[in-house]
Amino acid sequence: MEDLVIEEEGTSSALKITLGDFLIFINWMNQTEKALERGETLPPMPELDSGKVKGWIQLVQRLEDRFRRSEEKKLALEANVIAQEAQLGQLLAHLHANIASLYENLGQAEKAQEVRRRAEALHCS
């Protein structure tokens, strides 16, 4: 079975693919699918003679690496947005407290109470 060779017309010997290499690639892809389903790392590159099949495996590895890095960036950005939202909420609470305090210092207790009610309504929603 190892003797069967697939070769494109007019190509160099680097593009020869043996049936054995192709079967190894298919087996590697099956292992890769299972690893991805379980959230594990890809299996290591198998021993192959075909440069073309090695290129296929390297392409899959690069795509998986790029996807993993983009997922990590996405999670970091989401965490950053959550932190920014929390900080914004704290700043708004301080702003409302300062405005209410200002109204109290100006002798406008009713306006101060109104600001506090509105601030509380904003924080509850």
mmCIF file of N, CA and C in Angstrom:
data_model
loop_
_atom_site.group_PDB
_atom_site.id
_atom_site.type_symbol
_atom_site.label_atom_id
_atom_site.label_comp_id
_atom_site.label_asym_id
_atom_site.label_seq_id
_atom_site.Cartn_x
_atom_site.Cartn_y
_atom_site.Cartn_z
ATOM 1 N N MET A 1 0.816 -1.189 0.000
ATOM 2 C CA MET A 1 0.000 0.000 0.000
ATOM 3 C C MET A 1 0.859 1.252 0.000
ATOM 4 N N GLU A 2 1.964 1.240 0.684
ATOM 5 C CA GLU A 2 2.874 2.383 0.749
ATOM 6 C C GLU A 2 3.441 2.728 -0.624
ATOM 7 N N ASP A 3 3.387 1.782 -1.560
ATOM 8 C CA ASP A 3 4.002 2.009 -2.866
ATOM 9 C C ASP A 3 3.134 2.860 -3.780
ATOM 10 N N LEU A 4 1.828 2.935 -3.501
ATOM 11 C CA LEU A 4 0.949 3.725 -4.342
ATOM 12 C C LEU A 4 1.273 5.193 -4.147
ATOM 13 N N VAL A 5 1.597 5.888 -5.244
ATOM 14 C CA VAL A 5 1.997 7.289 -5.170
ATOM 15 C C VAL A 5 1.081 8.118 -6.049
ATOM 16 N N ILE A 6 0.605 9.222 -5.487
ATOM 17 C CA ILE A 6 -0.200 10.176 -6.257
ATOM 18 C C ILE A 6 0.727 11.321 -6.613
ATOM 19 N N GLU A 7 0.828 11.617 -7.899
ATOM 20 C CA GLU A 7 1.714 12.697 -8.326
ATOM 21 C C GLU A 7 1.022 13.498 -9.403
ATOM 22 N N GLU A 8 1.013 14.809 -9.238
ATOM 23 C CA GLU A 8 0.412 15.668 -10.244
ATOM 24 C C GLU A 8 1.319 15.708 -11.466
ATOM 25 N N GLU A 9 0.725 15.813 -12.655
ATOM 26 C CA GLU A 9 1.486 15.881 -13.893
ATOM 27 C C GLU A 9 2.440 17.074 -13.885
ATOM 28 N N GLY A 10 3.692 16.855 -14.221
ATOM 29 C CA GLY A 10 4.665 17.920 -14.351
ATOM 30 C C GLY A 10 5.074 18.554 -13.027
ATOM 31 N N THR A 11 4.931 17.856 -11.934
ATOM 32 C CA THR A 11 5.303 18.424 -10.638
ATOM 33 C C THR A 11 6.609 17.818 -10.174
ATOM 34 N N SER A 12 7.223 18.474 -9.210
ATOM 35 C CA SER A 12 8.477 17.964 -8.663
ATOM 36 C C SER A 12 8.199 16.824 -7.708
ATOM 37 N N SER A 13 9.216 16.124 -7.282
ATOM 38 C CA SER A 13 9.054 14.993 -6.377
ATOM 39 C C SER A 13 8.603 15.444 -4.993
ATOM 40 N N ALA A 14 8.738 16.730 -4.674
ATOM 41 C CA ALA A 14 8.308 17.238 -3.368
ATOM 42 C C ALA A 14 6.786 17.194 -3.236
ATOM 43 N N LEU A 15 6.080 17.105 -4.371
ATOM 44 C CA LEU A 15 4.630 17.094 -4.326
ATOM 45 C C LEU A 15 4.053 15.684 -4.419
ATOM 46 N N LYS A 16 4.873 14.671 -4.324
ATOM 47 C CA LYS A 16 4.391 13.288 -4.329
ATOM 48 C C LYS A 16 3.708 12.992 -3.006
ATOM 49 N N ILE A 17 2.597 12.301 -3.103
ATOM 50 C CA ILE A 17 1.864 11.919 -1.907
ATOM 51 C C ILE A 17 1.663 10.410 -1.956
ATOM 52 N N THR A 18 2.191 9.721 -0.965
ATOM 53 C CA THR A 18 1.967 8.273 -0.911
ATOM 54 C C THR A 18 0.627 8.014 -0.245
ATOM 55 N N LEU A 19 0.053 6.880 -0.557
ATOM 56 C CA LEU A 19 -1.214 6.504 0.061
ATOM 57 C C LEU A 19 -1.031 6.415 1.582
ATOM 58 N N GLY A 20 0.129 5.937 2.010
ATOM 59 C CA GLY A 20 0.408 5.842 3.445
ATOM 60 C C GLY A 20 0.363 7.208 4.114
ATOM 61 N N ASP A 21 1.006 8.220 3.473
ATOM 62 C CA ASP A 21 0.971 9.570 4.025
ATOM 63 C C ASP A 21 -0.453 10.116 4.063
ATOM 64 N N PHE A 22 -1.213 9.824 3.010
ATOM 65 C CA PHE A 22 -2.589 10.301 2.966
ATOM 66 C C PHE A 22 -3.413 9.661 4.075
ATOM 67 N N LEU A 23 -3.224 8.373 4.316
ATOM 68 C CA LEU A 23 -3.947 7.694 5.387
ATOM 69 C C LEU A 23 -3.516 8.216 6.764
ATOM 70 N N ILE A 24 -2.227 8.519 6.910
ATOM 71 C CA ILE A 24 -1.747 9.109 8.162
ATOM 72 C C ILE A 24 -2.406 10.463 8.374
ATOM 73 N N PHE A 25 -2.525 11.249 7.292
ATOM 74 C CA PHE A 25 -3.178 12.554 7.391
ATOM 75 C C PHE A 25 -4.633 12.403 7.817
ATOM 76 N N ILE A 26 -5.351 11.469 7.217
ATOM 77 C CA ILE A 26 -6.759 11.259 7.573
ATOM 78 C C ILE A 26 -6.874 10.848 9.038
ATOM 79 N N ASN A 27 -5.991 9.977 9.491
ATOM 80 C CA ASN A 27 -5.986 9.560 10.896
ATOM 81 C C ASN A 27 -5.697 10.771 11.793
ATOM 82 N N TRP A 28 -4.738 11.601 11.392
ATOM 83 C CA TRP A 28 -4.412 12.803 12.171
ATOM 84 C C TRP A 28 -5.615 13.741 12.224
ATOM 85 N N MET A 29 -6.321 13.891 11.106
ATOM 86 C CA MET A 29 -7.506 14.756 11.085
ATOM 87 C C MET A 29 -8.594 14.216 12.010
ATOM 88 N N ASN A 30 -8.768 12.881 12.061
ATOM 89 C CA ASN A 30 -9.742 12.291 12.982
ATOM 90 C C ASN A 30 -9.355 12.594 14.435
ATOM 91 N N GLN A 31 -8.079 12.452 14.753
ATOM 92 C CA GLN A 31 -7.597 12.770 16.099
ATOM 93 C C GLN A 31 -7.779 14.261 16.395
ATOM 94 N N THR A 32 -7.530 15.082 15.383
ATOM 95 C CA THR A 32 -7.678 16.535 15.530
ATOM 96 C C THR A 32 -9.124 16.895 15.827
ATOM 97 N N GLU A 33 -10.051 16.295 15.106
ATOM 98 C CA GLU A 33 -11.472 16.562 15.336
ATOM 99 C C GLU A 33 -11.865 16.218 16.771
ATOM 100 N N LYS A 34 -11.428 15.069 17.251
ATOM 101 C CA LYS A 34 -11.745 14.662 18.625
ATOM 102 C C LYS A 34 -11.108 15.610 19.640
ATOM 103 N N ALA A 35 -9.872 16.013 19.382
ATOM 104 C CA ALA A 35 -9.187 16.931 20.298
ATOM 105 C C ALA A 35 -9.909 18.277 20.356
ATOM 106 N N LEU A 36 -10.342 18.777 19.214
ATOM 107 C CA LEU A 36 -11.059 20.054 19.177
ATOM 108 C C LEU A 36 -12.401 19.960 19.900
ATOM 109 N N GLU A 37 -13.087 18.831 19.740
ATOM 110 C CA GLU A 37 -14.365 18.642 20.434
ATOM 111 C C GLU A 37 -14.179 18.651 21.948
ATOM 112 N N ARG A 38 -13.048 18.135 22.415
ATOM 113 C CA ARG A 38 -12.772 18.086 23.862
ATOM 114 C C ARG A 38 -12.071 19.345 24.358
ATOM 115 N N GLY A 39 -11.746 20.264 23.454
ATOM 116 C CA GLY A 39 -11.061 21.496 23.840
ATOM 117 C C GLY A 39 -9.588 21.280 24.154
ATOM 118 N N GLU A 40 -9.009 20.242 23.614
ATOM 119 C CA GLU A 40 -7.595 19.929 23.844
ATOM 120 C C GLU A 40 -6.735 20.493 22.715
ATOM 121 N N THR A 41 -5.422 20.412 22.911
ATOM 122 C CA THR A 41 -4.508 20.851 21.858
ATOM 123 C C THR A 41 -4.495 19.822 20.730
ATOM 124 N N LEU A 42 -4.057 20.264 19.571
ATOM 125 C CA LEU A 42 -3.985 19.371 18.422
ATOM 126 C C LEU A 42 -2.927 18.305 18.643
ATOM 127 N N PRO A 43 -3.121 17.143 18.031
ATOM 128 C CA PRO A 43 -2.084 16.116 18.140
ATOM 129 C C PRO A 43 -0.811 16.568 17.427
ATOM 130 N N PRO A 44 0.341 16.011 17.822
ATOM 131 C CA PRO A 44 1.585 16.407 17.159
ATOM 132 C C PRO A 44 1.600 15.964 15.698
ATOM 133 N N MET A 45 2.472 16.618 14.933
ATOM 134 C CA MET A 45 2.595 16.273 13.518
ATOM 135 C C MET A 45 3.175 14.862 13.394
ATOM 136 N N PRO A 46 2.519 14.019 12.620
ATOM 137 C CA PRO A 46 3.046 12.661 12.423
ATOM 138 C C PRO A 46 4.252 12.666 11.489
ATOM 139 N N GLU A 47 4.962 11.573 11.487
ATOM 140 C CA GLU A 47 6.101 11.405 10.582
ATOM 141 C C GLU A 47 5.573 11.171 9.173
ATOM 142 N N LEU A 48 5.944 12.066 8.263
ATOM 143 C CA LEU A 48 5.486 11.978 6.877
ATOM 144 C C LEU A 48 6.646 12.238 5.932
ATOM 145 N N ASP A 49 6.545 11.668 4.724
ATOM 146 C CA ASP A 49 7.531 11.950 3.691
ATOM 147 C C ASP A 49 7.059 13.071 2.770
ATOM 148 N N SER A 50 5.771 13.232 2.654
ATOM 149 C CA SER A 50 5.203 14.186 1.704
ATOM 150 C C SER A 50 5.208 15.603 2.255
ATOM 151 N N GLY A 51 5.875 16.499 1.543
ATOM 152 C CA GLY A 51 5.878 17.907 1.932
ATOM 153 C C GLY A 51 4.506 18.532 1.784
ATOM 154 N N LYS A 52 3.737 18.075 0.807
ATOM 155 C CA LYS A 52 2.407 18.626 0.580
ATOM 156 C C LYS A 52 1.478 18.278 1.752
ATOM 157 N N VAL A 53 1.523 17.038 2.210
ATOM 158 C CA VAL A 53 0.682 16.630 3.337
ATOM 159 C C VAL A 53 1.129 17.353 4.607
ATOM 160 N N LYS A 54 2.432 17.533 4.786
ATOM 161 C CA LYS A 54 2.924 18.317 5.923
ATOM 162 C C LYS A 54 2.374 19.735 5.864
ATOM 163 N N GLY A 55 2.309 20.291 4.671
ATOM 164 C CA GLY A 55 1.755 21.627 4.487
ATOM 165 C C GLY A 55 0.286 21.699 4.883
ATOM 166 N N TRP A 56 -0.483 20.643 4.564
ATOM 167 C CA TRP A 56 -1.886 20.608 4.969
ATOM 168 C C TRP A 56 -2.004 20.643 6.495
ATOM 169 N N ILE A 57 -1.184 19.822 7.146
ATOM 170 C CA ILE A 57 -1.229 19.754 8.608
ATOM 171 C C ILE A 57 -0.805 21.092 9.210
ATOM 172 N N GLN A 58 0.239 21.690 8.663
ATOM 173 C CA GLN A 58 0.688 22.987 9.178
ATOM 174 C C GLN A 58 -0.383 24.054 8.983
ATOM 175 N N LEU A 59 -1.109 23.992 7.884
ATOM 176 C CA LEU A 59 -2.204 24.937 7.644
ATOM 177 C C LEU A 59 -3.281 24.779 8.714
ATOM 178 N N VAL A 60 -3.680 23.555 9.009
ATOM 179 C CA VAL A 60 -4.689 23.309 10.045
ATOM 180 C C VAL A 60 -4.176 23.803 11.392
ATOM 181 N N GLN A 61 -2.896 23.548 11.687
ATOM 182 C CA GLN A 61 -2.318 24.006 12.957
ATOM 183 C C GLN A 61 -2.328 25.535 13.050
ATOM 184 N N ARG A 62 -1.979 26.203 11.964
ATOM 185 C CA ARG A 62 -1.984 27.677 11.972
ATOM 186 C C ARG A 62 -3.400 28.226 12.141
ATOM 187 N N LEU A 63 -4.366 27.613 11.469
ATOM 188 C CA LEU A 63 -5.752 28.061 11.598
ATOM 189 C C LEU A 63 -6.255 27.884 13.027
ATOM 190 N N GLU A 64 -5.923 26.759 13.642
ATOM 191 C CA GLU A 64 -6.347 26.517 15.016
ATOM 192 C C GLU A 64 -5.677 27.499 15.967
ATOM 193 N N ASP A 65 -4.399 27.760 15.734
ATOM 194 C CA ASP A 65 -3.674 28.709 16.581
ATOM 195 C C ASP A 65 -4.272 30.106 16.445
ATOM 196 N N ARG A 66 -4.570 30.512 15.230
ATOM 197 C CA ARG A 66 -5.166 31.825 14.993
ATOM 198 C C ARG A 66 -6.537 31.923 15.657
ATOM 199 N N PHE A 67 -7.331 30.861 15.568
ATOM 200 C CA PHE A 67 -8.648 30.847 16.197
ATOM 201 C C PHE A 67 -8.511 30.949 17.717
ATOM 202 N N ARG A 68 -7.580 30.181 18.298
ATOM 203 C CA ARG A 68 -7.373 30.197 19.748
ATOM 204 C C ARG A 68 -6.956 31.588 20.216
ATOM 205 N N ARG A 69 -6.029 32.224 19.475
ATOM 206 C CA ARG A 69 -5.590 33.568 19.863
ATOM 207 C C ARG A 69 -6.724 34.583 19.744
ATOM 208 N N SER A 70 -7.554 34.453 18.717
ATOM 209 C CA SER A 70 -8.662 35.394 18.576
ATOM 210 C C SER A 70 -9.686 35.182 19.693
ATOM 211 N N GLU A 71 -9.888 33.938 20.128
ATOM 212 C CA GLU A 71 -10.783 33.669 21.254
ATOM 213 C C GLU A 71 -10.230 34.278 22.540
ATOM 214 N N GLU A 72 -8.912 34.164 22.749
ATOM 215 C CA GLU A 72 -8.288 34.755 23.937
ATOM 216 C C GLU A 72 -8.440 36.275 23.919
ATOM 217 N N LYS A 73 -8.246 36.875 22.745
ATOM 218 C CA LYS A 73 -8.419 38.329 22.632
ATOM 219 C C LYS A 73 -9.868 38.718 22.900
ATOM 220 N N LYS A 74 -10.796 37.944 22.378
ATOM 221 C CA LYS A 74 -12.212 38.231 22.579
ATOM 222 C C LYS A 74 -12.559 38.186 24.065
ATOM 223 N N LEU A 75 -12.078 37.157 24.770
ATOM 224 C CA LEU A 75 -12.351 37.051 26.205
ATOM 225 C C LEU A 75 -11.732 38.211 26.970
ATOM 226 N N ALA A 76 -10.525 38.615 26.585
ATOM 227 C CA ALA A 76 -9.869 39.743 27.247
ATOM 228 C C ALA A 76 -10.651 41.031 27.002
ATOM 229 N N LEU A 77 -11.142 41.221 25.783
ATOM 230 C CA LEU A 77 -11.930 42.414 25.473
ATOM 231 C C LEU A 77 -13.252 42.426 26.240
ATOM 232 N N GLU A 78 -13.890 41.265 26.335
ATOM 233 C CA GLU A 78 -15.138 41.186 27.096
ATOM 234 C C GLU A 78 -14.899 41.519 28.568
ATOM 235 N N ALA A 79 -13.817 41.006 29.134
ATOM 236 C CA ALA A 79 -13.488 41.312 30.530
ATOM 237 C C ALA A 79 -13.204 42.795 30.696
ATOM 238 N N ASN A 80 -12.542 43.392 29.714
ATOM 239 C CA ASN A 80 -12.246 44.814 29.750
ATOM 240 C C ASN A 80 -13.533 45.644 29.706
ATOM 241 N N VAL A 81 -14.473 45.244 28.871
ATOM 242 C CA VAL A 81 -15.747 45.959 28.783
ATOM 243 C C VAL A 81 -16.496 45.866 30.112
ATOM 244 N N ILE A 82 -16.500 44.705 30.727
ATOM 245 C CA ILE A 82 -17.182 44.534 32.016
ATOM 246 C C ILE A 82 -16.539 45.424 33.074
ATOM 247 N N ALA A 83 -15.219 45.469 33.097
ATOM 248 C CA ALA A 83 -14.509 46.321 34.059
ATOM 249 C C ALA A 83 -14.805 47.803 33.800
ATOM 250 N N GLN A 84 -14.839 48.186 32.520
ATOM 251 C CA GLN A 84 -15.137 49.575 32.168
ATOM 252 C C GLN A 84 -16.562 49.948 32.583
ATOM 253 N N GLU A 85 -17.499 49.033 32.376
ATOM 254 C CA GLU A 85 -18.881 49.288 32.776
ATOM 255 C C GLU A 85 -18.989 49.457 34.291
ATOM 256 N N ALA A 86 -18.281 48.632 35.052
ATOM 257 C CA ALA A 86 -18.301 48.748 36.507
ATOM 258 C C ALA A 86 -17.713 50.089 36.946
ATOM 259 N N GLN A 87 -16.607 50.460 36.309
ATOM 260 C CA GLN A 87 -15.972 51.737 36.646
ATOM 261 C C GLN A 87 -16.903 52.907 36.296
ATOM 262 N N LEU A 88 -17.570 52.814 35.157
ATOM 263 C CA LEU A 88 -18.512 53.861 34.760
ATOM 264 C C LEU A 88 -19.658 53.959 35.772
ATOM 265 N N GLY A 89 -20.148 52.827 36.237
ATOM 266 C CA GLY A 89 -21.206 52.827 37.240
ATOM 267 C C GLY A 89 -20.761 53.516 38.527
ATOM 268 N N GLN A 90 -19.514 53.250 38.932
ATOM 269 C CA GLN A 90 -18.988 53.903 40.139
ATOM 270 C C GLN A 90 -18.855 55.410 39.925
ATOM 271 N N LEU A 91 -18.366 55.798 38.765
ATOM 272 C CA LEU A 91 -18.227 57.231 38.475
ATOM 273 C C LEU A 91 -19.584 57.945 38.471
ATOM 274 N N LEU A 92 -20.589 57.300 37.887
ATOM 275 C CA LEU A 92 -21.926 57.898 37.880
ATOM 276 C C LEU A 92 -22.488 58.015 39.293
ATOM 277 N N ALA A 93 -22.243 56.995 40.117
ATOM 278 C CA ALA A 93 -22.718 57.048 41.503
ATOM 279 C C ALA A 93 -22.055 58.205 42.241
ATOM 280 N N HIS A 94 -20.748 58.384 42.046
ATOM 281 C CA HIS A 94 -20.040 59.505 42.674
ATOM 282 C C HIS A 94 -20.557 60.844 42.153
ATOM 283 N N LEU A 95 -20.821 60.927 40.868
ATOM 284 C CA LEU A 95 -21.343 62.160 40.277
ATOM 285 C C LEU A 95 -22.691 62.524 40.895
ATOM 286 N N HIS A 96 -23.579 61.540 40.974
ATOM 287 C CA HIS A 96 -24.894 61.799 41.562
ATOM 288 C C HIS A 96 -24.771 62.208 43.035
ATOM 289 N N ALA A 97 -23.894 61.542 43.758
ATOM 290 C CA ALA A 97 -23.698 61.888 45.172
ATOM 291 C C ALA A 97 -23.169 63.316 45.300
ATOM 292 N N ASN A 98 -22.249 63.682 44.427
ATOM 293 C CA ASN A 98 -21.689 65.042 44.470
ATOM 294 C C ASN A 98 -22.728 66.098 44.090
ATOM 295 N N ILE A 99 -23.558 65.785 43.106
ATOM 296 C CA ILE A 99 -24.605 66.729 42.711
ATOM 297 C C ILE A 99 -25.607 66.900 43.860
ATOM 298 N N ALA A 100 -25.989 65.782 44.482
ATOM 299 C CA ALA A 100 -26.924 65.862 45.610
ATOM 300 C C ALA A 100 -26.309 66.660 46.755
ATOM 301 N N SER A 101 -25.048 66.432 47.014
ATOM 302 C CA SER A 101 -24.353 67.174 48.075
ATOM 303 C C SER A 101 -24.303 68.666 47.751
ATOM 304 N N LEU A 102 -24.078 68.991 46.495
ATOM 305 C CA LEU A 102 -24.044 70.386 46.070
ATOM 306 C C LEU A 102 -25.396 71.059 46.319
ATOM 307 N N TYR A 103 -26.489 70.367 45.928
ATOM 308 C CA TYR A 103 -27.819 70.923 46.167
ATOM 309 C C TYR A 103 -28.066 71.116 47.661
ATOM 310 N N GLU A 104 -27.635 70.156 48.479
ATOM 311 C CA GLU A 104 -27.807 70.301 49.930
ATOM 312 C C GLU A 104 -27.041 71.510 50.454
ATOM 313 N N ASN A 105 -25.824 71.707 49.971
ATOM 314 C CA ASN A 105 -25.019 72.858 50.399
ATOM 315 C C ASN A 105 -25.628 74.184 49.949
ATOM 316 N N LEU A 106 -26.389 74.133 48.861
ATOM 317 C CA LEU A 106 -27.059 75.342 48.377
ATOM 318 C C LEU A 106 -28.417 75.541 49.049
ATOM 319 N N GLY A 107 -28.751 74.640 49.973
ATOM 320 C CA GLY A 107 -30.001 74.760 50.696
ATOM 321 C C GLY A 107 -31.206 74.271 49.923
ATOM 322 N N GLN A 108 -30.987 73.396 48.959
ATOM 323 C CA GLN A 108 -32.091 72.868 48.136
ATOM 324 C C GLN A 108 -32.219 71.359 48.386
ATOM 325 N N ALA A 109 -32.689 71.041 49.587
ATOM 326 C CA ALA A 109 -32.793 69.643 50.015
ATOM 327 C C ALA A 109 -33.733 68.832 49.131
ATOM 328 N N GLU A 110 -34.812 69.469 48.639
ATOM 329 C CA GLU A 110 -35.754 68.746 47.782
ATOM 330 C C GLU A 110 -35.081 68.302 46.482
ATOM 331 N N LYS A 111 -34.293 69.188 45.881
ATOM 332 C CA LYS A 111 -33.574 68.826 44.638
ATOM 333 C C LYS A 111 -32.533 67.738 44.921
ATOM 334 N N ALA A 112 -31.882 67.838 46.070
ATOM 335 C CA ALA A 112 -30.899 66.819 46.442
ATOM 336 C C ALA A 112 -31.574 65.456 46.560
ATOM 337 N N GLN A 113 -32.737 65.426 47.185
ATOM 338 C CA GLN A 113 -33.477 64.177 47.339
ATOM 339 C C GLN A 113 -33.935 63.647 45.983
ATOM 340 N N GLU A 114 -34.334 64.545 45.092
ATOM 341 C CA GLU A 114 -34.756 64.141 43.745
ATOM 342 C C GLU A 114 -33.584 63.511 42.977
ATOM 343 N N VAL A 115 -32.400 64.111 43.088
ATOM 344 C CA VAL A 115 -31.205 63.556 42.428
ATOM 345 C C VAL A 115 -30.919 62.161 42.972
ATOM 346 N N ARG A 116 -31.047 61.990 44.282
ATOM 347 C CA ARG A 116 -30.789 60.667 44.884
ATOM 348 C C ARG A 116 -31.803 59.626 44.392
ATOM 349 N N ARG A 117 -33.066 60.030 44.287
ATOM 350 C CA ARG A 117 -34.103 59.098 43.796
ATOM 351 C C ARG A 117 -33.817 58.692 42.353
ATOM 352 N N ARG A 118 -33.466 59.670 41.529
ATOM 353 C CA ARG A 118 -33.171 59.360 40.122
ATOM 354 C C ARG A 118 -31.928 58.471 40.005
ATOM 355 N N ALA A 119 -30.938 58.743 40.810
ATOM 356 C CA ALA A 119 -29.710 57.941 40.784
ATOM 357 C C ALA A 119 -30.007 56.508 41.190
ATOM 358 N N GLU A 120 -30.846 56.365 42.228
ATOM 359 C CA GLU A 120 -31.225 55.031 42.688
ATOM 360 C C GLU A 120 -32.003 54.292 41.603
ATOM 361 N N ALA A 121 -32.902 55.003 40.923
ATOM 362 C CA ALA A 121 -33.668 54.391 39.840
ATOM 363 C C ALA A 121 -32.749 53.949 38.698
ATOM 364 N N LEU A 122 -31.715 54.735 38.403
ATOM 365 C CA LEU A 122 -30.748 54.367 37.352
ATOM 366 C C LEU A 122 -29.962 53.126 37.747
ATOM 367 N N HIS A 123 -29.559 53.038 38.990
ATOM 368 C CA HIS A 123 -28.750 51.905 39.433
ATOM 369 C C HIS A 123 -29.552 50.629 39.536
ATOM 370 N N CYS A 124 -30.874 50.751 39.731
ATOM 371 C CA CYS A 124 -31.734 49.566 39.825
ATOM 372 C C CYS A 124 -32.062 48.990 38.452
ATOM 373 N N SER A 125 -32.037 49.820 37.420
ATOM 374 C CA SER A 125 -32.417 49.328 36.090
ATOM 375 C C SER A 125 -31.283 48.743 35.322
#
